[in-house]
N, CA, C and O atoms as a Tinker XYZ file with bonds, in Angstrom:
   460  protein
     1  N     15.461000  104.330000  102.808000    73     2
     2  CA    15.269000  104.935000  101.517000    64     1     3
     3  C     15.687000  106.406000  101.548000    63     2     4     5
     4  O     16.144000  106.942000  100.539000    81     3
     5  N     15.532000  107.051000  102.689000    73     3     6
     6  CA    15.919000  108.467000  102.761000    64     5     7
     7  C     17.416000  108.639000  102.522000    63     6     8     9
     8  O     17.852000  109.672000  102.014000    81     7
     9  N     18.210000  107.618000  102.892000    73     7    10
    10  CA    19.662000  107.694000  102.641000    64     9    11
    11  C     19.942000  107.777000  101.149000    63    10    12    13
    12  O     20.858000  108.477000  100.718000    81    11
    13  N     19.143000  107.054000  100.361000    73    11    14
    14  CA    19.332000  107.073000   98.909000    64    13    15
    15  C     18.880000  108.413000   98.332000    63    14    16    17
    16  O     19.546000  108.992000   97.473000    81    15
    17  N     17.734000  108.893000   98.823000    73    15    18
    18  CA    17.164000  110.112000   98.252000    64    17    19
    19  C     17.950000  111.371000   98.621000    63    18    20    21
    20  O     18.004000  112.314000   97.832000    81    19
    21  N     18.560000  111.399000   99.815000    73    19    22
    22  CA    19.325000  112.593000  100.182000    64    21    23
    23  C     20.787000  112.513000   99.749000    63    22    24    25
    24  O     21.556000  113.445000   99.982000    81    23
    25  N     21.176000  111.390000   99.113000    73    23    26
    26  CA    22.517000  111.279000   98.561000    64    25    27
    27  C     23.572000  110.800000   99.531000    63    26    28    29
    28  O     24.758000  110.810000   99.203000    81    27
    29  N     23.174000  110.382000  100.712000    73    27    30
    30  CA    24.139000  109.878000  101.677000    64    29    31
    31  C     24.754000  108.566000  101.209000    63    30    32    33
    32  O     25.952000  108.337000  101.375000    81    31
    33  N     23.921000  107.705000  100.619000    73    31    34
    34  CA    24.347000  106.385000  100.151000    64    33    35
    35  C     23.807000  106.193000   98.743000    63    34    36    37
    36  O     22.685000  106.603000   98.443000    81    35
    37  N     24.594000  105.577000   97.885000    73    35    38
    38  CA    24.134000  105.265000   96.531000    64    37    39
    39  C     23.238000  104.034000   96.608000    63    38    40    41
    40  O     23.592000  103.023000   97.214000    81    39
    41  N     22.084000  104.142000   95.988000    73    39    42
    42  CA    21.143000  103.020000   95.984000    64    41    43
    43  C     21.748000  101.839000   95.236000    63    42    44    45
    44  O     22.359000  102.026000   94.184000    81    43
    45  N     21.588000  100.619000   95.765000    73    43    46
    46  CA    22.099000   99.452000   95.048000    64    45    47
    47  C     21.306000   99.198000   93.767000    63    46    48    49
    48  O     20.180000   99.669000   93.611000    81    47
    49  N     21.911000   98.455000   92.866000    73    47    50
    50  CA    21.285000   98.180000   91.572000    64    49    51
    51  C     19.918000   97.522000   91.731000    63    50    52    53
    52  O     18.993000   97.832000   90.980000    81    51
    53  N     19.783000   96.622000   92.694000    73    51    54
    54  CA    18.509000   95.930000   92.905000    64    53    55
    55  C     17.408000   96.917000   93.287000    63    54    56    57
    56  O     16.269000   96.788000   92.839000    81    55
    57  N     17.751000   97.901000   94.114000    73    55    58
    58  CA    16.784000   98.922000   94.505000    64    57    59
    59  C     16.357000   99.738000   93.288000    63    58    60    61
    60  O     15.172000  100.017000   93.106000    81    59
    61  N     17.316000  100.113000   92.466000    73    59    62
    62  CA    17.029000  100.897000   91.263000    64    61    63
    63  C     16.118000  100.097000   90.336000    63    62    64    65
    64  O     15.159000  100.642000   89.791000    81    63
    65  N     16.407000   98.819000   90.156000    73    63    66
    66  CA    15.570000   97.972000   89.295000    64    65    67
    67  C     14.159000   97.841000   89.855000    63    66    68    69
    68  O     13.185000   97.888000   89.105000    81    67
    69  N     14.048000   97.678000   91.165000    73    67    70
    70  CA    12.735000   97.587000   91.802000    64    69    71
    71  C     11.973000   98.902000   91.639000    63    70    72    73
    72  O     10.768000   98.900000   91.386000    81    71
    73  N     12.672000  100.011000   91.783000    73    71    74
    74  CA    12.044000  101.321000   91.602000    64    73    75
    75  C     11.526000  101.479000   90.168000    63    74    76    77
    76  O     10.423000  101.984000   89.961000    81    75
    77  N     12.312000  101.052000   89.190000    73    75    78
    78  CA    11.870000  101.116000   87.788000    64    77    79
    79  C     10.641000  100.229000   87.564000    63    78    80    81
    80  O      9.725000  100.603000   86.832000    81    79
    81  N     10.628000   99.063000   88.194000    73    79    82
    82  CA     9.477000   98.154000   88.061000    64    81    83
    83  C      8.217000   98.782000   88.654000    63    82    84    85
    84  O      7.146000   98.731000   88.049000    81    83
    85  N      8.351000   99.369000   89.829000    73    83    86
    86  CA     7.203000  100.028000   90.466000    64    85    87
    87  C      6.722000  101.222000   89.637000    63    86    88    89
    88  O      5.518000  101.447000   89.516000    81    87
    89  N      7.644000  101.974000   89.076000    73    87    90
    90  CA     7.275000  103.115000   88.237000    64    89    91
    91  C      6.508000  102.638000   87.001000    63    90    92    93
    92  O      5.539000  103.272000   86.585000    81    91
    93  N      6.939000  101.537000   86.427000    73    91    94
    94  CA     6.247000  100.995000   85.254000    64    93    95
    95  C      4.831000  100.555000   85.616000    63    94    96    97
    96  O      3.895000  100.796000   84.853000    81    95
    97  N      4.667000   99.915000   86.768000    73    95    98
    98  CA     3.333000   99.502000   87.208000    64    97    99
    99  C      2.448000  100.704000   87.496000    63    98   100   101
   100  O      1.262000  100.700000   87.165000    81    99
   101  N      3.020000  101.729000   88.111000    73    99   102
   102  CA     2.249000  102.917000   88.466000    64   101   103
   103  C      1.788000  103.685000   87.230000    63   102   104   105
   104  O      0.681000  104.224000   87.209000    81   103
   105  N      2.629000  103.737000   86.208000    73   103   106
   106  CA     2.280000  104.481000   84.999000    64   105   107
   107  C      1.519000  103.632000   83.996000    63   106   108   109
   108  O      0.899000  104.159000   83.072000    81   107
   109  N      1.567000  102.309000   84.178000    73   107   110
   110  CA     0.868000  101.429000   83.251000    64   109   111
   111  C      1.634000  101.155000   81.966000    63   110   112   113
   112  O      1.078000  100.605000   81.016000    81   111
   113  N      2.889000  101.529000   81.932000    73   111   114
   114  CA     3.713000  101.246000   80.741000    64   113   115
   115  C      5.151000  101.019000   81.192000    63   114   116   117
   116  O      5.630000  101.668000   82.122000    81   115
   117  N      5.824000  100.105000   80.534000    73   115   118
   118  CA     7.200000   99.798000   80.937000    64   117   119
   119  C      8.152000  100.935000   80.577000    63   118   120   121
   120  O      7.904000  101.709000   79.653000    81   119
   121  N      9.231000  101.013000   81.321000    73   119   122
   122  CA    10.278000  101.982000   80.991000    64   121   123
   123  C     10.953000  101.551000   79.702000    63   122   124   125
   124  O     11.128000  100.358000   79.452000    81   123
   125  N     11.328000  102.515000   78.892000    73   123   126
   126  CA    11.999000  102.190000   77.638000    64   125   127
   127  C     13.400000  101.660000   77.926000    63   126   128   129
   128  O     13.978000  101.976000   78.966000    81   127
   129  N     13.947000  100.863000   77.021000    73   127   130
   130  CA    15.326000  100.389000   77.209000    64   129   131
   131  C     16.318000  101.540000   77.364000    63   130   132   133
   132  O     17.301000  101.418000   78.096000    81   131
   133  N     16.066000  102.652000   76.682000    73   131   134
   134  CA    16.963000  103.805000   76.788000    64   133   135
   135  C     16.933000  104.391000   78.198000    63   134   136   137
   136  O     17.975000  104.746000   78.747000    81   135
   137  N     15.733000  104.491000   78.786000    73   135   138
   138  CA    15.606000  105.030000   80.145000    64   137   139
   139  C     16.287000  104.097000   81.138000    63   138   140   141
   140  O     17.008000  104.552000   82.026000    81   139
   141  N     16.062000  102.798000   80.994000    73   139   142
   142  CA    16.683000  101.822000   81.898000    64   141   143
   143  C     18.207000  101.918000   81.812000    63   142   144   145
   144  O     18.888000  101.936000   82.837000    81   143
   145  N     18.735000  101.977000   80.600000    73   143   146
   146  CA    20.181000  102.092000   80.401000    64   145   147
   147  C     20.711000  103.383000   81.013000    63   146   148   149
   148  O     21.771000  103.387000   81.638000    81   147
   149  N     19.981000  104.469000   80.835000    73   147   150
   150  CA    20.406000  105.763000   81.381000    64   149   151
   151  C     20.425000  105.732000   82.915000    63   150   152   153
   152  O     21.385000  106.188000   83.536000    81   151
   153  N     19.370000  105.198000   83.516000    73   151   154
   154  CA    19.289000  105.149000   84.982000    64   153   155
   155  C     20.378000  104.234000   85.537000    63   154   156   157
   156  O     21.008000  104.554000   86.544000    81   155
   157  N     20.598000  103.094000   84.880000    73   155   158
   158  CA    21.680000  102.200000   85.323000    64   157   159
   159  C     23.032000  102.904000   85.221000    63   158   160   161
   160  O     23.874000  102.768000   86.108000    81   159
   161  N     23.235000  103.645000   84.153000    73   159   162
   162  CA    24.491000  104.384000   83.985000    64   161   163
   163  C     24.699000  105.413000   85.083000    63   162   164   165
   164  O     25.807000  105.567000   85.599000    81   163
   165  N     23.630000  106.119000   85.441000    73   163   166
   166  CA    23.729000  107.096000   86.533000    64   165   167
   167  C     24.085000  106.411000   87.849000    63   166   168   169
   168  O     24.935000  106.896000   88.595000    81   167
   169  N     23.440000  105.292000   88.129000    73   167   170
   170  CA    23.721000  104.566000   89.370000    64   169   171
   171  C     25.164000  104.084000   89.391000    63   170   172   173
   172  O     25.836000  104.181000   90.417000    81   171
   173  N     25.649000  103.561000   88.255000    73   171   174
   174  CA    27.028000  103.061000   88.190000    64   173   175
   175  C     28.033000  104.191000   88.364000    63   174   176   177
   176  O     29.042000  104.014000   89.046000    81   175
   177  N     27.776000  105.353000   87.759000    73   175   178
   178  CA    28.695000  106.491000   87.913000    64   177   179
   179  C     28.720000  107.001000   89.344000    63   178   180   181
   180  O     29.783000  107.341000   89.864000    81   179
   181  N     27.555000  107.058000   89.986000    73   179   182
   182  CA    27.517000  107.492000   91.391000    64   181   183
   183  C     28.265000  106.499000   92.269000    63   182   184   185
   184  O     28.986000  106.892000   93.186000    81   183
   185  N     28.091000  105.211000   91.986000    73   183   186
   186  CA    28.791000  104.182000   92.754000    64   185   187
   187  C     30.296000  104.286000   92.543000    63   186   188   189
   188  O     31.070000  104.143000   93.489000    81   187
   189  N     30.709000  104.534000   91.313000    73   187   190
   190  CA    32.142000  104.663000   91.018000    64   189   191
   191  C     32.751000  105.841000   91.777000    63   190   192   193
   192  O     33.885000  105.765000   92.250000    81   191
   193  N     31.990000  106.927000   91.889000    73   191   194
   194  CA    32.508000  108.126000   92.558000    64   193   195
   195  C     32.563000  107.982000   94.076000    63   194   196   197
   196  O     33.382000  108.630000   94.728000    81   195
   197  N     31.707000  107.148000   94.641000    73   195   198
   198  CA    31.617000  107.085000   96.107000    64   197   199
   199  C     32.125000  105.789000   96.720000    63   198   200   201
   200  O     32.501000  105.764000   97.892000    81   199
   201  N     32.139000  104.722000   95.946000    73   199   202
   202  CA    32.479000  103.414000   96.516000    64   201   203
   203  C     33.154000  102.578000   95.431000    63   202   204   205
   204  O     32.501000  101.781000   94.756000    81   203
   205  N     34.443000  102.760000   95.271000    73   203   206
   206  CA    35.193000  102.111000   94.186000    64   205   207
   207  C     35.055000  100.583000   94.218000    63   206   208   209
   208  O     34.831000   99.967000   93.177000    81   207
   209  N     35.185000   99.973000   95.388000    73   207   210
   210  CA    35.086000   98.507000   95.455000    64   209   211
   211  C     33.657000   98.047000   95.163000    63   210   212   213
   212  O     33.455000   97.005000   94.540000    81   211
   213  N     32.670000   98.820000   95.611000    73   211   214
   214  CA    31.278000   98.492000   95.282000    64   213   215
   215  C     31.017000   98.595000   93.796000    63   214   216   217
   216  O     30.285000   97.788000   93.222000    81   215
   217  N     31.631000   99.611000   93.170000    73   215   218
   218  CA    31.497000   99.780000   91.723000    64   217   219
   219  C     32.142000   98.617000   90.977000    63   218   220   221
   220  O     31.579000   98.099000   90.013000    81   219
   221  N     33.334000   98.209000   91.432000    73   219   222
   222  CA    34.007000   97.079000   90.786000    64   221   223
   223  C     33.180000   95.803000   90.936000    63   222   224   225
   224  O     33.064000   95.017000   89.996000    81   223
   225  N     32.610000   95.603000   92.121000    73   223   226
   226  CA    31.757000   94.439000   92.338000    64   225   227
   227  C     30.535000   94.492000   91.427000    63   226   228   229
   228  O     30.147000   93.475000   90.852000    81   227
   229  N     29.927000   95.668000   91.291000    73   227   230
   230  CA    28.765000   95.796000   90.404000    64   229   231
   231  C     29.153000   95.535000   88.960000    63   230   232   233
   232  O     28.390000   94.920000   88.215000    81   231
   233  N     30.330000   95.993000   88.556000    73   231   234
   234  CA    30.804000   95.706000   87.196000    64   233   235
   235  C     30.916000   94.200000   86.968000    63   234   236   237
   236  O     30.512000   93.691000   85.923000    81   235
   237  N     31.463000   93.503000   87.942000    73   235   238
   238  CA    31.569000   92.045000   87.821000    64   237   239
   239  C     30.194000   91.390000   87.753000    63   238   240   241
   240  O     29.982000   90.454000   86.982000    81   239
   241  N     29.261000   91.886000   88.565000    73   239   242
   242  CA    27.891000   91.354000   88.505000    64   241   243
   243  C     27.264000   91.607000   87.140000    63   242   244   245
   244  O     26.594000   90.734000   86.589000    81   243
   245  N     27.483000   92.802000   86.597000    73   243   246
   246  CA    26.954000   93.138000   85.275000    64   245   247
   247  C     27.545000   92.217000   84.203000    63   246   248   249
   248  O     26.832000   91.734000   83.322000    81   247
   249  N     28.856000   91.982000   84.291000    73   247   250
   250  CA    29.514000   91.097000   83.322000    64   249   251
   251  C     28.982000   89.672000   83.430000    63   250   252   253
   252  O     28.769000   89.003000   82.419000    81   251
   253  N     28.771000   89.214000   84.660000    73   251   254
   254  CA    28.230000   87.873000   84.872000    64   253   255
   255  C     26.817000   87.763000   84.310000    63   254   256   257
   256  O     26.482000   86.769000   83.665000    81   255
   257  N     25.990000   88.770000   84.546000    73   255   258
   258  CA    24.626000   88.760000   84.022000    64   257   259
   259  C     24.635000   88.774000   82.496000    63   258   260   261
   260  O     23.837000   88.088000   81.858000    81   259
   261  N     25.541000   89.560000   81.915000    73   259   262
   262  CA    25.652000   89.610000   80.452000    64   261   263
   263  C     26.103000   88.271000   79.891000    63   262   264   265
   264  O     25.572000   87.810000   78.881000    81   263
   265  N     27.076000   87.644000   80.537000    73   263   266
   266  CA    27.543000   86.324000   80.093000    64   265   267
   267  C     26.427000   85.289000   80.212000    63   266   268   269
   268  O     26.297000   84.415000   79.355000    81   267
   269  N     25.627000   85.385000   81.265000    73   267   270
   270  CA    24.513000   84.456000   81.435000    64   269   271
   271  C     23.469000   84.652000   80.346000    63   270   272   273
   272  O     22.920000   83.675000   79.838000    81   271
   273  N     23.186000   85.901000   79.980000    73   271   274
   274  CA    22.247000   86.164000   78.872000    64   273   275
   275  C     22.778000   85.586000   77.570000    63   274   276   277
   276  O     22.027000   84.979000   76.807000    81   275
   277  N     24.073000   85.772000   77.312000    73   275   278
   278  CA    24.655000   85.222000   76.076000    64   277   279
   279  C     24.612000   83.699000   76.078000    63   278   280   281
   280  O     24.374000   83.088000   75.036000    81   279
   281  N     24.840000   83.072000   77.244000    73   279   282
   282  CA    24.763000   81.619000   77.348000    64   281   283
   283  C     23.345000   81.136000   77.049000    63   282   284   285
   284  O     23.158000   80.164000   76.318000    81   283
   285  N     22.355000   81.812000   77.613000    73   283   286
   286  CA    20.969000   81.425000   77.377000    64   285   287
   287  C     20.615000   81.565000   75.896000    63   286   288   289
   288  O     19.945000   80.698000   75.335000    81   287
   289  N     21.055000   82.642000   75.268000    73   287   290
   290  CA    20.805000   82.835000   73.841000    64   289   291
   291  C     21.485000   81.737000   73.018000    63   290   292   293
   292  O     20.907000   81.237000   72.053000    81   291
   293  N     22.695000   81.368000   73.394000    73   291   294
   294  CA    23.410000   80.300000   72.686000    64   293   295
   295  C     22.688000   78.969000   72.840000    63   294   296   297
   296  O     22.625000   78.183000   71.895000    81   295
   297  N     22.146000   78.713000   74.019000    73   295   298
   298  CA    21.394000   77.470000   74.234000    64   297   299
   299  C     20.150000   77.429000   73.360000    63   298   300   301
   300  O     19.824000   76.386000   72.795000    81   299
   301  N     19.459000   78.547000   73.246000    73   299   302
   302  CA    18.267000   78.612000   72.399000    64   301   303
   303  C     18.649000   78.359000   70.943000    63   302   304   305
   304  O     17.973000   77.610000   70.238000    81   303
   305  N     19.742000   78.992000   70.494000    73   303   306
   306  CA    20.189000   78.778000   69.109000    64   305   307
   307  C     20.622000   77.336000   68.887000    63   306   308   309
   308  O     20.349000   76.767000   67.831000    81   307
   309  N     21.295000   76.734000   69.869000    73   307   310
   310  CA    21.740000   75.340000   69.741000    64   309   311
   311  C     20.541000   74.400000   69.659000    63   310   312   313
   312  O     20.549000   73.450000   68.877000    81   311
   313  N     19.508000   74.662000   70.466000    73   311   314
   314  CA    18.301000   73.831000   70.414000    64   313   315
   315  C     17.611000   73.970000   69.067000    63   314   316   317
   316  O     17.138000   72.979000   68.510000    81   315
   317  N     17.546000   75.187000   68.536000    73   315   318
   318  CA    16.930000   75.405000   67.220000    64   317   319
   319  C     17.730000   74.702000   66.135000    63   318   320   321
   320  O     17.153000   74.117000   65.218000    81   319
   321  N     19.046000   74.754000   66.232000    73   319   322
   322  CA    19.894000   74.067000   65.256000    64   321   323
   323  C     19.692000   72.564000   65.329000    63   322   324   325
   324  O     19.602000   71.899000   64.297000    81   323
   325  N     19.619000   72.021000   66.537000    73   323   326
   326  CA    19.394000   70.581000   66.709000    64   325   327
   327  C     18.042000   70.171000   66.134000    63   326   328   329
   328  O     17.935000   69.132000   65.483000    81   327
   329  N     17.021000   70.971000   66.368000    73   327   330
   330  CA    15.695000   70.668000   65.821000    64   329   331
   331  C     15.716000   70.715000   64.296000    63   330   332   333
   332  O     15.080000   69.893000   63.637000    81   331
   333  N     16.444000   71.670000   63.744000    73   331   334
   334  CA    16.540000   71.765000   62.277000    64   333   335
   335  C     17.281000   70.559000   61.708000    63   334   336   337
   336  O     16.873000   70.005000   60.687000    81   335
   337  N     18.363000   70.153000   62.360000    73   335   338
   338  CA    19.093000   68.971000   61.900000    64   337   339
   339  C     18.195000   67.740000   61.939000    63   338   340   341
   340  O     18.237000   66.899000   61.041000    81   339
   341  N     17.382000   67.645000   62.990000    73   339   342
   342  CA    16.475000   66.505000   63.118000    64   341   343
   343  C     15.444000   66.504000   61.984000    63   342   344   345
   344  O     15.161000   65.456000   61.403000    81   343
   345  N     14.885000   67.674000   61.671000    73   343   346
   346  CA    13.915000   67.751000   60.570000    64   345   347
   347  C     14.566000   67.386000   59.245000    63   346   348   349
   348  O     13.953000   66.702000   58.425000    81   347
   349  N     15.795000   67.829000   59.024000    73   347   350
   350  CA    16.510000   67.498000   57.791000    64   349   351
   351  C     16.750000   65.995000   57.715000    63   350   352   353
   352  O     16.572000   65.382000   56.662000    81   351
   353  N     17.154000   65.409000   58.836000    73   351   354
   354  CA    17.408000   63.964000   58.857000    64   353   355
   355  C     16.138000   63.174000   58.575000    63   354   356   357
   356  O     16.194000   62.106000   57.966000    81   355
   357  N     14.995000   63.689000   59.012000    73   355   358
   358  CA    13.737000   62.983000   58.796000    64   357   359
   359  C     13.313000   62.984000   57.338000    63   358   360   361
   360  O     12.649000   62.042000   56.904000    81   359
   361  N     13.665000   63.990000   56.572000    73   359   362
   362  CA    13.245000   64.073000   55.174000    64   361   363
   363  C     14.331000   63.651000   54.196000    63   362   364   365
   364  O     14.076000   63.577000   52.994000    81   363
   365  N     15.529000   63.373000   54.680000    73   363   366
   366  CA    16.631000   62.958000   53.817000    64   365   367
   367  C     16.644000   61.431000   53.733000    63   366   368   369
   368  O     16.687000   60.751000   54.758000    81   367
   369  N     16.606000   60.883000   52.486000    73   367   370
   370  CA    16.635000   59.423000   52.365000    64   369   371
   371  C     17.999000   58.879000   52.786000    63   370   372   373
   372  O     19.014000   59.564000   52.659000    81   371
   373  N     18.017000   57.644000   53.287000    73   371   374
   374  CA    19.301000   57.072000   53.691000    64   373   375
   375  C     20.191000   56.856000   52.466000    63   374   376   377
   376  O     19.670000   56.654000   51.368000    81   375
   377  N     21.496000   56.891000   52.619000    73   375   378
   378  CA    22.400000   56.684000   51.476000    64   377   379
   379  C     22.336000   55.218000   51.019000    63   378   380   381
   380  O     22.082000   54.305000   51.805000    81   379
   381  N     22.579000   55.036000   49.713000    73   379   382
   382  CA    22.621000   53.679000   49.168000    64   381   383
   383  C     23.891000   52.994000   49.629000    63   382   384   385
   384  O     24.876000   53.650000   49.968000    81   383
   385  N     23.861000   51.669000   49.640000    73   383   386
   386  CA    25.053000   50.925000   50.016000    64   385   387
   387  C     26.118000   51.110000   48.953000    63   386   388   389
   388  O     25.827000   51.558000   47.844000    81   387
   389  N     27.353000   50.765000   49.292000    73   387   390
   390  CA    28.476000   50.914000   48.365000    64   389   391
   391  C     28.176000   50.182000   47.066000    63   390   392   393
   392  O     27.441000   49.194000   47.050000    81   391
   393  N     28.738000   50.667000   46.008000    73   391   394
   394  CA    28.557000   50.039000   44.713000    64   393   395
   395  C     27.664000   50.856000   43.802000    63   394   396   397
   396  O     27.357000   50.417000   42.694000    81   395
   397  N     27.247000   52.010000   44.229000    73   395   398
   398  CA    26.441000   52.866000   43.375000    64   397   399
   399  C     24.968000   52.557000   43.499000    63   398   400   401
   400  O     24.532000   51.918000   44.457000    81   399
   401  N     24.196000   53.019000   42.514000    73   399   402
   402  CA    22.763000   52.800000   42.582000    64   401   403
   403  C     22.422000   51.498000   41.864000    63   402   404   405
   404  O     23.204000   50.988000   41.062000    81   403
   405  N     21.270000   50.990000   42.162000    73   403   406
   406  CA    20.828000   49.723000   41.578000    64   405   407
   407  C     19.572000   49.970000   40.771000    63   406   408   409
   408  O     18.629000   50.612000   41.232000    81   407
   409  N     19.579000   49.436000   39.532000    73   407   410
   410  CA    18.369000   49.542000   38.717000    64   409   411
   411  C     17.231000   48.741000   39.352000    63   410   412   413
   412  O     16.060000   49.089000   39.205000    81   411
   413  N     17.592000   47.654000   40.066000    73   411   414
   414  CA    16.561000   46.876000   40.759000    64   413   415
   415  C     15.919000   47.724000   41.855000    63   414   416   417
   416  O     14.708000   47.672000   42.067000    81   415
   417  N     16.740000   48.495000   42.538000    73   415   418
   418  CA    16.228000   49.336000   43.611000    64   417   419
   419  C     15.265000   50.366000   43.059000    63   418   420   421
   420  O     14.295000   50.734000   43.720000    81   419
   421  N     15.530000   50.831000   41.849000    73   419   422
   422  CA    14.661000   51.822000   41.235000    64   421   423
   423  C     13.450000   51.191000   40.555000    63   422   424   425
   424  O     12.519000   51.901000   40.174000    81   423
   425  N     13.450000   49.874000   40.399000    73   423   426
   426  CA    12.313000   49.202000   39.813000    64   425   427
   427  C     12.408000   48.990000   38.314000    63   426   428   429
   428  O     11.466000   48.464000   37.721000    81   427
   429  N     13.514000   49.378000   37.670000    73   427   430
   430  CA    13.639000   49.239000   36.232000    64   429   431
   431  C     13.943000   47.810000   35.814000    63   430   432   433
   432  O     13.389000   47.339000   34.820000    81   431
   433  N     14.788000   47.117000   36.524000    73   431   434
   434  CA    15.246000   45.795000   36.119000    64   433   435
   435  C     14.182000   44.724000   36.374000    63   434   436   437
   436  O     14.216000   43.682000   35.719000    81   435
   437  N     13.264000   44.931000   37.273000    73   435   438
   438  CA    12.299000   43.905000   37.636000    64   437   439
   439  C     10.914000   44.187000   37.111000    63   438   440   441
   440  O     10.054000   43.307000   37.140000    81   439
   441  N     10.677000   45.390000   36.632000    73   439   442
   442  CA     9.348000   45.749000   36.172000    64   441   443
   443  C      8.407000   46.101000   37.314000    63   442   444   445
   444  O      7.254000   46.463000   37.080000    81   443
   445  N      8.887000   45.997000   38.536000    73   443   446
   446  CA     8.087000   46.328000   39.731000    64   445   447
   447  C      8.373000   47.764000   40.138000    63   446   448   449
   448  O      9.455000   48.287000   39.869000    81   447
   449  N      7.418000   48.395000   40.779000    73   447   450
   450  CA     7.709000   49.744000   41.275000    64   449   451
   451  C      8.795000   49.710000   42.326000    63   450   452   453
   452  O      8.953000   48.728000   43.052000    81   451
   453  N      9.532000   50.787000   42.395000    73   451   454
   454  CA    10.630000   50.888000   43.365000    64   453   455
   455  C     10.100000   51.045000   44.780000    63   454   456   457
   456  O      8.890000   51.072000   45.004000    81   455
   457  N     11.021000   51.147000   45.732000    73   455   458
   458  CA    10.632000   51.239000   47.146000    64   457   459
   459  C      9.824000   52.463000   47.464000    63   458   460
   460  O      9.433000   52.663000   48.614000    81   459
């Protein structure tokens, strides 16, 4: 850890995230999204300045994590859409057979109540 604190080595993203988690537990309140974004930005800039290939790898990891979040959100929306379609199908009456509507089906021609 002293390597990170004295600036010899840039702390990896996982270390930074763990540090933010510990800070949130110690203070009793989570870090704001703005603080998290700012700290991540500082770590990425330091990595870019000192370790170009490490920075490129971190960028790819960030892109992969972002794509995974978007995939998860799409799955949630797809499940909600499927559930909505199912509810609509449950309350929608089936279509009548070809030939239009039938007065018998409605109960007018027979004097009996319809279905």
